Amino acid sequence: MRTFDFAPLYRSTVGFDRLFSMLDQAARAEPSTQWPPYDIEKVTDDAYRITMAVAGFSQDEIELTQHDTTLVVTGQKKDRDEERAFLHRGIAARAFRQTFNLADHVRVIGASLENGLLAVELKREVPEALKPRRIAIGGNQAAVGQDNAPAQVEHRAKAA
């Protein structure tokens, strides 16, 4: 297994601590995080979907929690098997806890459970104050508010 030393990057960068911590955490991922299986899909430029295969779990047995930039999905089966006698048990019903690190300004906008698949819808919503803005050149006026409109340039045809 390869290990990376991020110490030189810590010394020469400012504000990337979270990125290096996530890379370090990904390198130490435990095999238990591979169940239940899941897909991460980019739906549009600012929308994502996590789909998890949670066969046998009902809505009241799954909990989604978003705290800051972390999404935690946990599943805990309720004991309903006392009256059932299994000859073979092949459907995994073990408890799980899956953690996803989300980028800044990504939040959960909804979740649904259908046909044993849990779909979690995510959307990136960058605040207006953090979006790029156009700065006027010349004059002594300070830029007022956000001006995200595309710059209008007049084209004049020169007569030859």
PDB file of C-alpha atoms in Angstrom:
ATOM      1  CA  MET A   1       0.000   0.000   0.000  1.00  0.00           C
ATOM      2  CA  ARG A   2       1.250   3.471  -0.819  1.00  0.00           C
ATOM      3  CA  THR A   3       1.376   6.255   1.708  1.00  0.00           C
ATOM      4  CA  PHE A   4       1.773   9.906   0.916  1.00  0.00           C
ATOM      5  CA  ASP A   5       3.412  12.537   3.067  1.00  0.00           C
ATOM      6  CA  PHE A   6       1.441  15.778   2.794  1.00  0.00           C
ATOM      7  CA  ALA A   7       3.761  17.695   5.168  1.00  0.00           C
ATOM      8  CA  PRO A   8       5.503  19.643   2.368  1.00  0.00           C
ATOM      9  CA  LEU A   9       2.123  20.732   1.018  1.00  0.00           C
ATOM     10  CA  TYR A  10       0.988  21.888   4.467  1.00  0.00           C
ATOM     11  CA  ARG A  11       4.061  24.128   4.651  1.00  0.00           C
ATOM     12  CA  SER A  12       3.501  25.767   1.271  1.00  0.00           C
ATOM     13  CA  THR A  13      -0.294  26.168   1.110  1.00  0.00           C
ATOM     14  CA  VAL A  14      -2.867  28.040   3.140  1.00  0.00           C
ATOM     15  CA  GLY A  15      -6.460  26.943   3.645  1.00  0.00           C
ATOM     16  CA  PHE A  16      -6.230  23.480   2.080  1.00  0.00           C
ATOM     17  CA  ASP A  17      -6.156  21.584   5.379  1.00  0.00           C
ATOM     18  CA  ARG A  18      -9.547  19.980   4.762  1.00  0.00           C
ATOM     19  CA  LEU A  19      -8.493  18.735   1.317  1.00  0.00           C
ATOM     20  CA  PHE A  20      -5.369  17.035   2.655  1.00  0.00           C
ATOM     21  CA  SER A  21      -7.313  15.527   5.540  1.00  0.00           C
ATOM     22  CA  MET A  22      -9.829  14.039   3.090  1.00  0.00           C
ATOM     23  CA  LEU A  23      -7.032  12.590   0.943  1.00  0.00           C
ATOM     24  CA  ASP A  24      -5.415  11.097   4.018  1.00  0.00           C
ATOM     25  CA  GLN A  25      -8.758   9.665   5.171  1.00  0.00           C
ATOM     26  CA  ALA A  26      -9.434   8.150   1.734  1.00  0.00           C
ATOM     27  CA  ALA A  27      -6.090   6.359   1.835  1.00  0.00           C
ATOM     28  CA  ARG A  28      -7.064   4.767   5.144  1.00  0.00           C
ATOM     29  CA  ALA A  29     -10.573   3.687   4.046  1.00  0.00           C
ATOM     30  CA  GLU A  30     -11.738   0.537   5.757  1.00  0.00           C
ATOM     31  CA  PRO A  31     -13.167  -2.380   3.784  1.00  0.00           C
ATOM     32  CA  SER A  32     -16.394  -2.195   5.830  1.00  0.00           C
ATOM     33  CA  THR A  33     -17.294   1.049   4.026  1.00  0.00           C
ATOM     34  CA  GLN A  34     -18.034  -0.934   0.881  1.00  0.00           C
ATOM     35  CA  TRP A  35     -21.399  -2.154   2.140  1.00  0.00           C
ATOM     36  CA  PRO A  36     -24.058  -1.288   1.155  1.00  0.00           C
ATOM     37  CA  PRO A  37     -23.018  -0.754  -2.468  1.00  0.00           C
ATOM     38  CA  TYR A  38     -23.642   2.735  -3.820  1.00  0.00           C
ATOM     39  CA  ASP A  39     -23.276   4.923  -6.922  1.00  0.00           C
ATOM     40  CA  ILE A  40     -22.437   8.624  -7.050  1.00  0.00           C
ATOM     41  CA  GLU A  41     -23.818  10.325 -10.149  1.00  0.00           C
ATOM     42  CA  LYS A  42     -23.372  13.831 -11.523  1.00  0.00           C
ATOM     43  CA  VAL A  43     -26.817  14.778 -12.797  1.00  0.00           C
ATOM     44  CA  THR A  44     -26.041  18.363 -13.914  1.00  0.00           C
ATOM     45  CA  ASP A  45     -23.217  20.820 -13.259  1.00  0.00           C
ATOM     46  CA  ASP A  46     -24.605  21.595  -9.793  1.00  0.00           C
ATOM     47  CA  ALA A  47     -26.687  18.508  -8.990  1.00  0.00           C
ATOM     48  CA  TYR A  48     -25.612  15.068  -7.794  1.00  0.00           C
ATOM     49  CA  ARG A  49     -27.298  11.817  -6.767  1.00  0.00           C
ATOM     50  CA  ILE A  50     -26.123   9.103  -4.404  1.00  0.00           C
ATOM     51  CA  THR A  51     -27.947   5.797  -4.943  1.00  0.00           C
ATOM     52  CA  MET A  52     -27.526   3.080  -2.302  1.00  0.00           C
ATOM     53  CA  ALA A  53     -28.728  -0.526  -2.524  1.00  0.00           C
ATOM     54  CA  VAL A  54     -30.519  -1.040   0.808  1.00  0.00           C
ATOM     55  CA  ALA A  55     -32.725  -4.055   0.063  1.00  0.00           C
ATOM     56  CA  GLY A  56     -34.805  -5.126   3.038  1.00  0.00           C
ATOM     57  CA  PHE A  57     -34.663  -1.753   4.826  1.00  0.00           C
ATOM     58  CA  SER A  58     -37.745   0.413   5.230  1.00  0.00           C
ATOM     59  CA  GLN A  59     -37.888   4.208   5.452  1.00  0.00           C
ATOM     60  CA  ASP A  60     -38.117   4.184   9.248  1.00  0.00           C
ATOM     61  CA  GLU A  61     -34.964   2.032   9.505  1.00  0.00           C
ATOM     62  CA  ILE A  62     -32.739   4.461   7.548  1.00  0.00           C
ATOM     63  CA  GLU A  63     -31.536   7.809   8.855  1.00  0.00           C
ATOM     64  CA  LEU A  64     -29.841  10.586   6.870  1.00  0.00           C
ATOM     65  CA  THR A  65     -27.993  13.345   8.713  1.00  0.00           C
ATOM     66  CA  GLN A  66     -26.090  16.263   7.197  1.00  0.00           C
ATOM     67  CA  HIS A  67     -23.800  18.194   9.475  1.00  0.00           C
ATOM     68  CA  ASP A  68     -21.797  20.926   7.794  1.00  0.00           C
ATOM     69  CA  THR A  69     -19.956  19.137   4.944  1.00  0.00           C
ATOM     70  CA  THR A  70     -20.589  15.561   6.083  1.00  0.00           C
ATOM     71  CA  LEU A  71     -23.521  13.358   5.090  1.00  0.00           C
ATOM     72  CA  VAL A  72     -24.052  10.276   7.258  1.00  0.00           C
ATOM     73  CA  VAL A  73     -26.415   7.493   6.170  1.00  0.00           C
ATOM     74  CA  THR A  74     -27.182   4.853   8.800  1.00  0.00           C
ATOM     75  CA  GLY A  75     -29.387   1.807   8.649  1.00  0.00           C
ATOM     76  CA  GLN A  76     -30.534  -0.271  11.619  1.00  0.00           C
ATOM     77  CA  LYS A  77     -32.926  -3.194  11.173  1.00  0.00           C
ATOM     78  CA  LYS A  78     -35.697  -3.507  13.710  1.00  0.00           C
ATOM     79  CA  ASP A  79     -36.001  -6.951  15.293  1.00  0.00           C
ATOM     80  CA  ARG A  80     -38.865  -8.601  13.440  1.00  0.00           C
ATOM     81  CA  ASP A  81     -37.283 -12.000  12.866  1.00  0.00           C
ATOM     82  CA  GLU A  82     -38.257 -13.689  16.151  1.00  0.00           C
ATOM     83  CA  GLU A  83     -41.256 -15.421  14.589  1.00  0.00           C
ATOM     84  CA  ARG A  84     -39.427 -16.421  11.387  1.00  0.00           C
ATOM     85  CA  ALA A  85     -37.293 -19.542  10.927  1.00  0.00           C
ATOM     86  CA  PHE A  86     -34.827 -19.168   8.027  1.00  0.00           C
ATOM     87  CA  LEU A  87     -33.472 -22.204   6.178  1.00  0.00           C
ATOM     88  CA  HIS A  88     -31.083 -19.929   4.247  1.00  0.00           C
ATOM     89  CA  ARG A  89     -30.426 -16.271   4.865  1.00  0.00           C
ATOM     90  CA  GLY A  90     -28.737 -14.574   1.910  1.00  0.00           C
ATOM     91  CA  ILE A  91     -30.143 -11.045   2.159  1.00  0.00           C
ATOM     92  CA  ALA A  92     -27.803  -8.960   4.261  1.00  0.00           C
ATOM     93  CA  ALA A  93     -29.702  -7.192   7.003  1.00  0.00           C
ATOM     94  CA  ARG A  94     -26.760  -5.956   9.032  1.00  0.00           C
ATOM     95  CA  ALA A  95     -26.598  -2.412  10.297  1.00  0.00           C
ATOM     96  CA  PHE A  96     -24.545   0.057   8.291  1.00  0.00           C
ATOM     97  CA  ARG A  97     -23.084   3.529   8.565  1.00  0.00           C
ATOM     98  CA  GLN A  98     -21.823   5.278   5.440  1.00  0.00           C
ATOM     99  CA  THR A  99     -20.176   8.699   5.548  1.00  0.00           C
ATOM    100  CA  PHE A 100     -19.827  11.012   2.557  1.00  0.00           C
ATOM    101  CA  ASN A 101     -17.695  14.156   2.564  1.00  0.00           C
ATOM    102  CA  LEU A 102     -19.463  16.897   0.643  1.00  0.00           C
ATOM    103  CA  ALA A 103     -17.919  19.926  -1.008  1.00  0.00           C
ATOM    104  CA  ASP A 104     -18.634  23.369   0.366  1.00  0.00           C
ATOM    105  CA  HIS A 105     -22.150  24.648  -0.393  1.00  0.00           C
ATOM    106  CA  VAL A 106     -23.499  21.179  -1.306  1.00  0.00           C
ATOM    107  CA  ARG A 107     -26.655  20.249   0.565  1.00  0.00           C
ATOM    108  CA  VAL A 108     -29.197  17.448   0.548  1.00  0.00           C
ATOM    109  CA  ILE A 109     -32.433  18.522  -1.123  1.00  0.00           C
ATOM    110  CA  GLY A 110     -34.318  15.245  -0.893  1.00  0.00           C
ATOM    111  CA  ALA A 111     -34.250  11.478  -0.550  1.00  0.00           C
ATOM    112  CA  SER A 112     -36.477   8.633  -1.689  1.00  0.00           C
ATOM    113  CA  LEU A 113     -36.592   4.875  -1.166  1.00  0.00           C
ATOM    114  CA  GLU A 114     -37.974   2.825  -4.042  1.00  0.00           C
ATOM    115  CA  ASN A 115     -37.470  -0.826  -4.996  1.00  0.00           C
ATOM    116  CA  GLY A 116     -34.690  -1.252  -2.435  1.00  0.00           C
ATOM    117  CA  LEU A 117     -32.719   1.754  -3.730  1.00  0.00           C
ATOM    118  CA  LEU A 118     -32.175   4.839  -1.584  1.00  0.00           C
ATOM    119  CA  ALA A 119     -31.693   7.917  -3.793  1.00  0.00           C
ATOM    120  CA  VAL A 120     -30.242  11.020  -2.121  1.00  0.00           C
ATOM    121  CA  GLU A 121     -30.464  14.203  -4.195  1.00  0.00           C
ATOM    122  CA  LEU A 122     -27.736  16.813  -3.660  1.00  0.00           C
ATOM    123  CA  LYS A 123     -27.366  20.343  -5.007  1.00  0.00           C
ATOM    124  CA  ARG A 124     -24.518  22.842  -4.932  1.00  0.00           C
ATOM    125  CA  GLU A 125     -25.804  26.308  -4.084  1.00  0.00           C
ATOM    126  CA  VAL A 126     -23.028  28.885  -4.116  1.00  0.00           C
ATOM    127  CA  PRO A 127     -24.067  32.088  -2.294  1.00  0.00           C
ATOM    128  CA  GLU A 128     -24.232  35.249  -4.396  1.00  0.00           C
ATOM    129  CA  ALA A 129     -21.441  36.831  -2.351  1.00  0.00           C
ATOM    130  CA  LEU A 130     -19.036  34.067  -3.465  1.00  0.00           C
ATOM    131  CA  LYS A 131     -19.908  34.103  -7.164  1.00  0.00           C
ATOM    132  CA  PRO A 132     -17.596  35.974  -9.538  1.00  0.00           C
ATOM    133  CA  ARG A 133     -18.563  39.553 -10.237  1.00  0.00           C
ATOM    134  CA  ARG A 134     -17.611  42.021 -12.941  1.00  0.00           C
ATOM    135  CA  ILE A 135     -15.612  45.036 -11.866  1.00  0.00           C
ATOM    136  CA  ALA A 136     -15.983  48.244 -13.885  1.00  0.00           C
ATOM    137  CA  ILE A 137     -12.726  49.805 -15.051  1.00  0.00           C
ATOM    138  CA  GLY A 138     -12.314  53.550 -14.742  1.00  0.00           C
ATOM    139  CA  GLY A 139     -14.159  56.073 -12.670  1.00  0.00           C
ATOM    140  CA  ASN A 140     -14.111  56.409  -8.920  1.00  0.00           C
ATOM    141  CA  GLN A 141     -17.326  54.545  -8.213  1.00  0.00           C
ATOM    142  CA  ALA A 142     -17.098  51.480  -6.030  1.00  0.00           C
ATOM    143  CA  ALA A 143     -18.831  48.372  -7.306  1.00  0.00           C
ATOM    144  CA  VAL A 144     -22.290  48.180  -5.777  1.00  0.00           C
ATOM    145  CA  GLY A 145     -23.806  44.748  -5.205  1.00  0.00           C
ATOM    146  CA  GLN A 146     -23.339  41.756  -7.436  1.00  0.00           C
ATOM    147  CA  ASP A 147     -23.153  42.333 -11.154  1.00  0.00           C
ATOM    148  CA  ASN A 148     -23.163  38.888 -12.702  1.00  0.00           C
ATOM    149  CA  ALA A 149     -24.631  40.044 -15.988  1.00  0.00           C
ATOM    150  CA  PRO A 150     -22.468  39.367 -19.017  1.00  0.00           C
ATOM    151  CA  ALA A 151     -20.533  42.368 -20.226  1.00  0.00           C
ATOM    152  CA  GLN A 152     -22.187  44.132 -23.160  1.00  0.00           C
ATOM    153  CA  VAL A 153     -19.703  45.067 -25.880  1.00  0.00           C
ATOM    154  CA  GLU A 154     -20.757  47.199 -28.798  1.00  0.00           C
ATOM    155  CA  HIS A 155     -19.287  46.264 -32.133  1.00  0.00           C
ATOM    156  CA  ARG A 156     -18.981  49.069 -34.638  1.00  0.00           C
ATOM    157  CA  ALA A 157     -18.280  48.280 -38.220  1.00  0.00           C
ATOM    158  CA  LYS A 158     -15.577  50.457 -39.645  1.00  0.00           C
ATOM    159  CA  ALA A 159     -16.140  51.707 -43.137  1.00  0.00           C
ATOM    160  CA  ALA A 160     -13.186  50.987 -45.342  1.00  0.00           C
TER     161      ALA A 160
END
